[in-house]
C-alpha cells in the first residue's frame, strides 16, 4: 500500500449525510493529496497539503473539506453528500511535489 | 489547458511486447510517470522519467520520451497475464505559485494467454 492506508475501504451514504475519510501515511512525507477517480477519467485532484496545518484546493474542491492537523493524517470530509460524489477516492503522499505514492482507495456510493 | 491523452484499450498475446502511448500538451512538465492499477487497488508507481531524458529502462519496462512531439511511451517486454491492468500516464508541471500532476484517463491492457 506504498505506506498509505485509507479508512474505510467502502461506504454507502444517503444523500445529505456527512462522513470523513481518513488517510494515514507512515513515511513522514510533507505532501499529501486527495483525488477522485471516475470511470473513463483520469484522477482529479480535490485538495492537497504541503505540510502539517496547511491545505489547498485542487481541481474539484467543491463539496469537500480537508484538514491536516497531524503530519501523518489527511482527512477528507463530505458535509452533505450528493450522488455526484459517488466515486473512488485515493489518497497519496510524496516527499516533494513530484512523485506520488497512492493508497488502496475508498469506494463511496451515495444513494 | 493541460491535457494528457491515452488510448483506452490495448490487447496483446502473452509473450509479445506491449506498447502503451501517451501524449501531453504542456511543454513545461518536469517529470512524466507511468502508474499501474490492478482491479480494486490503488495506483502503483511503475517508473518515471525526467523531462531531460530520452529513454529509461528498468527490467522489462522501457520508457521513451519525445519532447518535440510531446509523446511518451511505455514498452513492456515479454508481456505476462499478470501485466493485465490499467496503465496511467501522468505529468508533473511546475508553475509560478504552485505545481500540479495531470493524469491521463488510463489504458486498459488485456493480455491473452
XYZ file of N, CA and C in Angstrom:
672
model
N 0.817 -1.211 0.000
C 0.000 0.000 0.000
C 0.856 1.270 0.000
N 2.135 1.132 -0.339
C 3.011 2.284 -0.503
C 3.055 3.153 0.736
N 2.845 2.560 1.899
C 2.921 3.332 3.128
C 1.762 4.281 3.327
N 0.649 4.039 2.630
C -0.546 4.864 2.767
C -1.738 3.959 3.054
N -2.441 4.220 4.124
C -3.651 3.458 4.444
C -4.845 4.391 4.400
N -5.979 3.834 3.961
C -7.203 4.614 3.865
C -8.320 3.899 4.601
N -9.106 4.682 5.313
C -10.226 4.145 6.086
C -11.457 4.996 5.826
N -12.645 4.406 5.553
C -12.890 2.976 5.342
C -12.535 2.557 3.929
N -12.662 1.295 3.630
C -12.443 0.796 2.268
C -13.679 1.000 1.408
N -14.833 0.944 2.030
C -16.082 1.056 1.286
C -17.138 1.663 2.193
N -17.995 2.527 1.610
C -19.044 3.152 2.407
C -20.216 3.494 1.513
N -21.408 3.321 2.068
C -22.639 3.730 1.398
C -23.283 4.826 2.230
N -23.600 5.928 1.592
C -24.236 7.051 2.274
C -25.563 7.385 1.610
N -26.429 7.993 2.373
C -27.632 8.572 1.788
C -27.356 10.047 1.487
N -28.057 10.572 0.488
C -27.908 11.981 0.147
C -28.122 12.850 1.383
N -27.202 13.773 1.590
C -27.309 14.684 2.714
C -26.522 14.260 3.945
N -26.123 12.991 4.011
C -25.325 12.550 5.148
C -23.907 13.085 5.033
N -23.220 13.067 6.155
C -21.824 13.511 6.165
C -20.918 12.348 6.543
N -19.671 12.471 6.161
C -18.697 11.470 6.553
C -17.291 12.034 6.375
N -16.349 11.349 7.015
C -14.942 11.713 6.914
C -14.141 10.506 6.481
N -13.313 10.715 5.473
C -12.385 9.691 5.015
C -11.023 9.995 5.633
N -10.384 8.938 6.124
C -9.087 9.118 6.773
C -7.981 8.542 5.917
N -6.921 9.298 5.801
C -5.715 8.833 5.137
C -4.563 8.950 6.118
N -3.780 7.901 6.222
C -2.626 7.918 7.114
C -1.400 7.427 6.368
N -0.275 8.102 6.619
C 0.975 7.693 5.987
C 2.021 7.438 7.077
N 2.940 6.536 6.739
C 3.951 6.182 7.731
C 5.355 6.565 7.266
N 5.440 7.497 6.295
C 6.736 7.849 5.734
C 7.197 9.258 6.117
N 6.423 9.948 6.897
C 6.801 11.294 7.344
C 6.966 12.268 6.174
N 6.164 12.073 5.130
C 6.264 12.967 3.977
C 5.445 14.231 4.191
N 5.935 15.306 3.593
C 5.271 16.589 3.777
C 3.979 16.697 2.966
N 3.987 16.154 1.760
C 2.893 16.394 0.832
C 1.885 15.241 0.877
N 0.622 15.624 0.933
C -0.458 14.632 0.857
C -1.568 15.171 -0.036
N -2.323 14.242 -0.631
C -3.284 14.614 -1.662
C -4.550 13.765 -1.531
N -5.655 14.322 -1.965
C -6.884 13.564 -2.155
C -7.329 13.719 -3.612
N -7.567 12.567 -4.257
C -8.052 12.525 -5.625
C -9.373 11.753 -5.653
N -10.128 11.994 -6.700
C -11.252 11.119 -7.005
C -11.045 10.531 -8.395
N -11.517 9.294 -8.537
C -11.395 8.602 -9.822
C -12.778 8.180 -10.274
N -13.147 8.620 -11.456
C -14.437 8.289 -12.031
C -14.221 7.535 -13.335
N -15.177 6.684 -13.715
C -14.997 5.835 -14.909
C -14.631 6.646 -16.144
N -13.607 6.168 -16.855
C -13.214 6.804 -18.102
C -12.471 8.112 -17.940
N -12.130 8.450 -16.709
C -11.434 9.715 -16.478
C -10.169 9.454 -15.694
N -9.237 10.343 -15.854
C -8.049 10.281 -15.016
C -8.378 10.737 -13.617
N -7.389 10.683 -12.760
C -7.595 11.153 -11.398
C -7.717 12.671 -11.394
N -8.613 13.160 -10.572
C -8.780 14.602 -10.433
C -8.498 15.000 -8.994
N -7.678 16.016 -8.844
C -7.227 16.432 -7.523
C -8.312 17.238 -6.821
N -8.634 16.839 -5.598
C -9.670 17.525 -4.824
C -9.025 18.606 -3.957
N -8.155 18.177 -3.065
C -7.394 19.076 -2.195
C -6.022 18.463 -1.974
N -5.097 19.285 -1.531
C -3.799 18.765 -1.178
C -3.227 19.565 -0.014
N -2.123 19.043 0.518
C -1.477 19.697 1.652
C 0.037 19.615 1.468
N 0.705 20.712 1.742
C 2.167 20.724 1.613
C 2.853 20.678 2.972
N 2.080 20.421 3.999
C 2.682 20.273 5.318
C 1.622 20.344 6.393
N 2.004 19.950 7.590
C 1.077 19.971 8.718
C 0.463 21.361 8.876
N -0.866 21.373 9.027
C -1.563 22.638 9.240
C -1.878 23.402 7.973
N -1.489 22.890 6.805
C -1.755 23.586 5.543
C -2.648 22.757 4.650
N -3.510 23.420 3.900
C -4.307 22.750 2.881
C -4.502 23.710 1.713
N -4.785 23.158 0.544
C -5.008 23.981 -0.639
C -5.994 23.273 -1.548
N -6.694 24.053 -2.346
C -7.689 23.495 -3.246
C -7.026 22.948 -4.494
N -7.621 21.861 -4.967
C -7.188 21.291 -6.227
C -8.144 21.646 -7.336
N -8.325 20.712 -8.237
C -9.134 20.928 -9.434
C -10.634 20.903 -9.151
N -11.074 20.030 -8.235
C -12.504 19.838 -7.975
C -12.804 19.879 -6.475
N -12.623 21.011 -5.821
C -12.745 21.070 -4.366
C -14.171 21.225 -3.828
N -15.113 21.600 -4.684
C -16.451 21.941 -4.192
C -17.140 20.735 -3.563
N -17.713 20.955 -2.370
C -18.426 19.900 -1.669
C -17.548 19.094 -0.727
N -16.273 19.435 -0.674
C -15.315 18.714 0.172
C -14.554 19.691 1.073
N -14.171 19.197 2.246
C -13.251 19.952 3.083
C -12.172 19.001 3.580
N -11.041 19.548 3.950
C -9.914 18.728 4.380
C -9.271 19.348 5.618
N -8.542 18.504 6.330
C -7.749 19.008 7.449
C -6.484 18.184 7.581
N -5.419 18.841 8.019
C -4.116 18.192 8.204
C -3.569 18.662 9.556
N -4.199 18.164 10.602
C -3.808 18.576 11.945
C -2.507 17.903 12.362
N -2.302 16.689 11.894
C -1.067 15.967 12.161
C -0.415 15.636 10.837
N 0.873 15.604 10.820
C 1.598 15.368 9.578
C 1.225 14.029 8.954
N 0.951 13.038 9.793
C 0.696 11.701 9.268
C -0.688 11.531 8.679
N -1.605 12.407 9.026
C -3.004 12.187 8.667
C -3.555 13.317 7.802
N -4.359 12.920 6.832
C -5.017 13.897 5.959
C -6.470 13.452 5.842
N -7.382 14.263 6.333
C -8.794 13.902 6.386
C -9.576 14.605 5.290
N -10.471 13.869 4.668
C -11.355 14.431 3.645
C -12.779 14.336 4.151
N -13.466 15.463 4.214
C -14.829 15.490 4.727
C -15.846 15.826 3.651
N -16.980 15.150 3.740
C -18.130 15.483 2.909
C -19.213 15.948 3.877
N -19.574 17.204 3.805
C -20.540 17.749 4.763
C -21.969 17.301 4.452
N -22.312 17.255 3.185
C -23.658 16.888 2.767
C -23.533 16.138 1.447
N -23.444 14.808 1.556
C -23.115 14.001 0.385
C -24.193 14.101 -0.699
N -23.719 14.077 -1.939
C -24.593 14.109 -3.114
C -24.259 12.917 -4.006
N -25.231 12.446 -4.787
C -24.947 11.313 -5.687
C -23.762 11.567 -6.617
N -23.515 12.822 -6.967
C -22.384 13.148 -7.846
C -21.032 12.875 -7.179
N -21.053 12.653 -5.880
C -19.819 12.348 -5.163
C -19.555 10.847 -5.050
N -20.410 10.056 -5.672
C -20.129 8.633 -5.806
C -18.871 8.475 -6.640
N -17.866 7.830 -6.084
C -16.580 7.767 -6.749
C -15.652 6.858 -5.952
N -14.457 6.693 -6.480
C -13.393 6.060 -5.713
C -12.407 7.159 -5.335
N -12.097 7.231 -4.059
C -11.237 8.296 -3.546
C -9.866 7.720 -3.199
N -8.852 8.378 -3.717
C -7.490 7.947 -3.457
C -6.725 9.040 -2.730
N -5.986 8.606 -1.759
C -5.053 9.472 -1.049
C -3.651 9.153 -1.555
N -2.786 10.147 -1.552
C -1.404 9.932 -1.964
C -0.483 10.758 -1.080
N 0.764 10.349 -1.046
C 1.786 11.088 -0.307
C 2.971 11.306 -1.234
N 3.783 12.312 -0.933
C 5.037 12.477 -1.657
C 6.026 13.245 -0.808
N 7.287 12.931 -1.022
C 8.355 13.605 -0.288
C 8.467 15.068 -0.739
N 8.447 15.253 -2.044
C 8.426 16.603 -2.600
C 7.184 16.696 -3.477
N 7.109 17.669 -4.301
C 5.867 17.863 -5.060
C 5.765 16.929 -6.262
N 6.751 16.099 -6.469
C 6.776 15.329 -7.707
C 6.175 13.927 -7.560
N 6.947 12.943 -7.250
C 6.485 11.558 -7.338
C 5.560 11.206 -6.193
N 4.367 10.749 -6.558
C 3.340 10.456 -5.572
C 3.125 8.947 -5.428
N 2.791 8.538 -4.199
C 2.532 7.147 -3.889
C 1.129 7.052 -3.311
N 0.357 6.099 -3.850
C -1.072 6.071 -3.582
C -1.493 4.997 -2.597
N -2.569 5.289 -1.888
C -3.225 4.309 -1.045
C -4.154 3.427 -1.869
N -4.820 2.457 -1.218
C -5.646 1.477 -1.932
C -7.014 1.995 -2.353
N -7.428 3.143 -1.844
C -8.695 3.718 -2.269
C -9.846 3.464 -1.311
N -10.816 4.370 -1.364
C -12.088 4.222 -0.639
C -13.202 4.350 -1.658
N -14.063 3.327 -1.693
C -15.171 3.338 -2.633
C -16.403 3.887 -1.933
N -16.942 4.970 -2.455
C -18.071 5.647 -1.833
C -19.250 5.628 -2.778
N -20.380 5.185 -2.258
C -21.632 5.182 -3.015
C -22.613 6.080 -2.279
N -23.128 7.079 -2.982
C -24.107 7.985 -2.388
C -25.448 7.749 -3.073
N -26.415 7.337 -2.274
C -27.735 6.995 -2.836
C -28.696 8.182 -2.772
N -5.359 24.454 -22.191
C -5.016 23.965 -20.869
C -4.213 22.676 -20.973
N -3.812 22.189 -19.809
C -3.015 20.966 -19.811
C -3.908 19.762 -20.059
N -3.383 18.803 -20.768
C -4.136 17.597 -21.052
C -3.168 16.449 -21.290
N -3.582 15.265 -20.881
C -2.811 14.043 -21.122
C -3.766 13.046 -21.760
N -3.396 12.538 -22.919
C -4.294 11.641 -23.637
C -3.655 10.271 -23.865
N -4.479 9.263 -23.725
C -4.061 7.886 -23.943
C -5.171 7.159 -24.675
N -4.788 6.117 -25.416
C -5.804 5.255 -25.984
C -6.433 4.443 -24.858
N -7.685 4.018 -25.029
C -8.414 3.402 -23.929
C -8.078 1.922 -23.738
N -7.800 1.222 -24.837
C -7.616 -0.222 -24.734
C -6.415 -0.680 -25.556
N -5.805 -1.763 -25.083
C -4.757 -2.432 -25.833
C -4.845 -3.911 -25.508
N -4.796 -4.744 -26.543
C -4.850 -6.185 -26.340
C -3.624 -6.811 -26.979
N -2.929 -7.657 -26.234
C -1.737 -8.330 -26.754
C -1.775 -9.796 -26.325
N -0.965 -10.598 -26.999
C -0.833 -12.001 -26.615
C 0.320 -12.145 -25.619
N 0.158 -13.090 -24.746
C 1.199 -13.376 -23.756
C 2.523 -13.646 -24.478
N 3.584 -13.045 -23.981
C 4.898 -13.216 -24.584
C 5.276 -12.127 -25.566
N 4.269 -11.435 -26.128
C 4.542 -10.326 -27.041
C 4.940 -9.089 -26.245
N 5.397 -8.079 -26.959
C 5.659 -6.776 -26.329
C 4.408 -5.915 -26.402
N 4.210 -5.124 -25.363
C 3.114 -4.152 -25.332
C 3.718 -2.759 -25.415
N 3.073 -1.902 -26.172
C 3.495 -0.505 -26.211
C 2.280 0.368 -25.938
N 2.349 1.096 -24.855
C 1.259 1.999 -24.459
C 1.740 3.423 -24.687
N 0.931 4.183 -25.408
C 1.317 5.530 -25.802
C 0.538 6.607 -25.061
N 1.152 7.757 -24.982
C 0.572 8.880 -24.253
C 1.062 10.165 -24.910
N 0.176 11.129 -25.037
C 0.588 12.461 -25.487
C 0.169 13.483 -24.452
N 0.955 14.512 -24.341
C 0.662 15.556 -23.359
C 0.817 16.906 -24.035
N 0.254 17.928 -23.421
C 0.230 19.218 -24.098
C 1.164 20.243 -23.479
N 1.476 20.083 -22.182
C 2.244 21.134 -21.520
C 3.740 20.858 -21.641
N 4.454 21.749 -22.287
C 5.882 21.532 -22.502
C 6.725 21.847 -21.271
N 6.091 22.370 -20.214
C 6.860 22.697 -19.015
C 6.871 21.568 -17.999
N 6.457 20.373 -18.424
C 6.474 19.245 -17.494
C 7.908 18.930 -17.084
N 8.058 18.497 -15.849
C 9.388 18.165 -15.339
C 9.586 16.665 -15.241
N 8.585 15.965 -14.710
C 8.633 14.517 -14.627
C 7.412 13.941 -15.346
N 7.617 12.772 -15.938
C 6.495 12.039 -16.525
C 6.494 10.637 -15.937
N 5.298 10.125 -15.690
C 5.158 8.898 -14.913
C 4.303 7.878 -15.640
N 4.547 6.627 -15.264
C 3.628 5.551 -15.594
C 3.221 4.860 -14.300
N 1.907 4.777 -14.104
C 1.340 4.072 -12.969
C 0.540 2.879 -13.468
N 0.467 1.850 -12.630
C -0.314 0.649 -12.939
C -1.405 0.501 -11.885
N -2.611 0.218 -12.334
C -3.707 -0.012 -11.401
C -4.347 -1.362 -11.682
N -4.263 -2.247 -10.731
C -4.931 -3.544 -10.834
C -6.336 -3.423 -10.260
N -7.226 -4.337 -10.612
C -8.623 -4.225 -10.166
C -8.747 -4.068 -8.657
N -9.505 -3.088 -8.248
C -9.771 -2.884 -6.830
C -8.618 -2.339 -6.034
N -7.573 -1.898 -6.700
C -6.383 -1.432 -5.986
C -6.077 0.012 -6.333
N -5.131 0.571 -5.608
C -4.680 1.916 -5.887
C -3.683 1.948 -7.027
N -3.186 3.133 -7.330
C -2.198 3.269 -8.399
C -0.809 2.959 -7.851
N -0.120 2.115 -8.595
C 1.231 1.726 -8.208
C 2.214 2.395 -9.164
N 3.174 3.138 -8.622
C 4.158 3.784 -9.473
C 5.040 2.721 -10.121
N 5.051 2.701 -11.461
C 5.881 1.747 -12.187
C 7.254 2.316 -12.460
N 7.251 3.496 -13.041
C 8.504 4.121 -13.419
C 8.236 5.590 -13.730
N 9.305 6.361 -13.781
C 9.153 7.753 -14.165
C 10.412 8.180 -14.897
N 10.291 9.278 -15.629
C 11.411 9.777 -16.407
C 11.472 11.282 -16.253
N 12.661 11.790 -16.092
C 12.843 13.223 -16.009
C 12.770 13.792 -17.417
N 12.295 14.990 -17.531
C 11.980 15.541 -18.853
C 13.205 15.800 -19.720
N 14.391 15.748 -19.150
C 15.584 15.967 -19.983
C 16.194 14.638 -20.451
N 15.482 13.546 -20.212
C 15.944 12.226 -20.649
C 15.142 11.788 -21.870
N 15.742 10.920 -22.683
C 15.040 10.367 -23.840
C 14.505 8.969 -23.572
N 15.211 8.240 -22.728
C 14.871 6.849 -22.520
C 15.256 6.421 -21.111
N 14.462 5.501 -20.599
C 14.799 4.883 -19.315
C 14.379 3.433 -19.382
N 15.281 2.550 -18.963
C 14.968 1.124 -18.995
C 15.052 0.558 -17.582
N 14.087 -0.275 -17.251
C 14.033 -0.883 -15.933
C 13.472 -2.281 -16.107
N 14.355 -3.265 -16.192
C 13.980 -4.667 -16.394
C 13.125 -4.797 -17.657
N 11.863 -5.208 -17.541
C 11.047 -5.402 -18.739
C 10.430 -4.111 -19.251
N 10.617 -3.029 -18.542
C 9.978 -1.769 -18.901
C 10.960 -0.834 -19.590
N 10.511 -0.238 -20.690
C 11.291 0.792 -21.373
C 10.386 1.994 -21.592
N 10.853 3.144 -21.145
C 10.111 4.385 -21.334
C 10.844 5.219 -22.366
N 10.109 5.687 -23.356
C 10.674 6.579 -24.363
C 9.960 7.924 -24.289
N 10.738 8.982 -24.345
C 10.176 10.325 -24.297
C 10.644 11.122 -25.506
N 9.678 11.640 -26.245
C 9.950 12.516 -27.379
C 9.389 13.888 -27.020
N 10.262 14.757 -26.553
C 9.801 16.065 -26.082
C 9.293 16.931 -27.222
N 9.890 16.776 -28.370
C 9.478 17.592 -29.518
C 8.015 17.320 -29.852
N 7.651 16.044 -29.860
C 6.280 15.662 -30.192
C 5.392 15.539 -28.952
N 5.955 15.766 -27.774
C 5.220 15.604 -26.511
C 4.579 14.215 -26.459
N 5.397 13.214 -26.646
C 4.929 11.843 -26.716
C 5.731 10.980 -25.758
N 5.028 10.201 -24.976
C 5.633 9.289 -24.000
C 5.115 7.891 -24.279
N 5.983 6.908 -24.214
C 5.516 5.533 -24.398
C 6.113 4.625 -23.336
N 5.374 3.551 -23.085
C 5.814 2.516 -22.152
C 5.797 1.196 -22.896
N 6.949 0.573 -22.986
C 7.045 -0.747 -23.619
C 7.255 -1.786 -22.536
N 6.412 -2.811 -22.563
C 6.554 -3.935 -21.645
C 6.987 -5.133 -22.476
N 8.186 -5.615 -22.231
C 8.686 -6.776 -22.963
C 8.137 -8.056 -22.347
N 7.944 -9.075 -23.209
C 7.507 -10.388 -22.731
C 6.293 -10.246 -21.810
N 5.235 -9.660 -22.345
C 4.059 -9.352 -21.535
C 3.447 -10.622 -20.953
N 3.103 -10.569 -19.680
C 2.508 -11.695 -18.963
C 1.066 -11.391 -18.573
N 0.318 -12.424 -18.257
C -1.087 -12.207 -17.860
C -1.167 -11.329 -16.619
N -0.153 -11.377 -15.781
C -0.134 -10.524 -14.597
C 0.059 -9.056 -14.902
N 0.370 -8.748 -16.169
C 0.503 -7.340 -16.573
C -0.847 -6.737 -16.929
N -1.879 -7.554 -17.004
C -3.217 -7.031 -17.298
C -3.634 -6.055 -16.214
N -3.909 -4.829 -16.622
C -4.226 -3.769 -15.660
C -4.544 -2.507 -16.449
N -4.805 -1.436 -15.725
C -4.941 -0.120 -16.359
C -3.641 0.641 -16.115
N -3.123 1.245 -17.158
C -1.874 1.980 -17.064
C -2.160 3.471 -17.276
N -1.713 4.260 -16.314
C -1.941 5.692 -16.359
C -0.632 6.427 -16.645
N -0.719 7.335 -17.572
C 0.358 8.267 -17.859
C 0.072 9.543 -17.069
N 1.114 10.185 -16.566
C 0.908 11.430 -15.815
C 2.112 12.335 -16.005
N 1.879 13.619 -15.929
C 2.982 14.570 -15.983
C 2.887 15.536 -14.812
N 4.038 15.910 -14.287
C 4.104 16.931 -13.244
C 4.526 18.245 -13.872
N 3.800 19.278 -13.514
C 4.061 20.596 -14.077
C 4.299 21.560 -12.931
N 5.371 22.289 -13.013
C 5.630 23.317 -12.015
C 5.385 24.665 -12.661
N 4.665 25.502 -11.955
C 4.396 26.831 -12.478
C 4.519 27.820 -11.326
N 4.529 29.082 -11.653
C 4.676 30.116 -10.626
C 3.566 29.992 -9.603
N 3.928 29.795 -8.368
C 2.935 29.716 -7.306
C 2.433 28.338 -7.000
N 2.887 27.335 -7.717
C 2.379 26.010 -7.388
C 2.858 24.929 -8.331
N 2.176 23.821 -8.263
C 2.515 22.674 -9.085
C 1.269 21.825 -9.235
N 1.297 20.966 -10.205
C 0.192 20.026 -10.367
C 0.655 18.790 -11.117
N -0.077 17.711 -10.910
C 0.146 16.480 -11.663
C -1.125 16.193 -12.446
N -0.966 15.994 -13.730
C -2.101 15.742 -14.626
C -2.058 14.276 -15.045
N -3.185 13.593 -14.880
C -3.278 12.175 -15.220
C -4.086 11.982 -16.496
N -3.666 11.013 -17.293
C -4.497 10.577 -18.382
C -5.619 9.701 -17.862
N -6.532 9.321 -18.776
C -7.695 8.522 -18.380
C -7.368 7.052 -18.211
N -6.170 6.639 -18.639
C -5.765 5.253 -18.455
C -5.959 4.405 -19.689
N -5.045 3.466 -19.902
C -5.136 2.482 -20.979
C -5.305 1.112 -20.346
N -6.386 0.447 -20.723
C -6.635 -0.890 -20.166
C -5.931 -1.913 -21.041
N -4.975 -2.624 -20.448
C -4.209 -3.642 -21.164
C -4.795 -5.018 -20.902
N -5.170 -5.703 -21.970
C -5.639 -7.085 -21.888
C -4.537 -7.992 -22.420
N -4.181 -8.994 -21.667
C -3.162 -9.938 -22.100
C -3.830 -11.295 -22.288
N -3.796 -11.793 -23.518
C -4.436 -13.070 -23.841
C -3.432 -14.197 -23.735
N -3.849 -15.230 -23.035
C -2.950 -16.379 -22.840
C -2.807 -17.192 -24.122
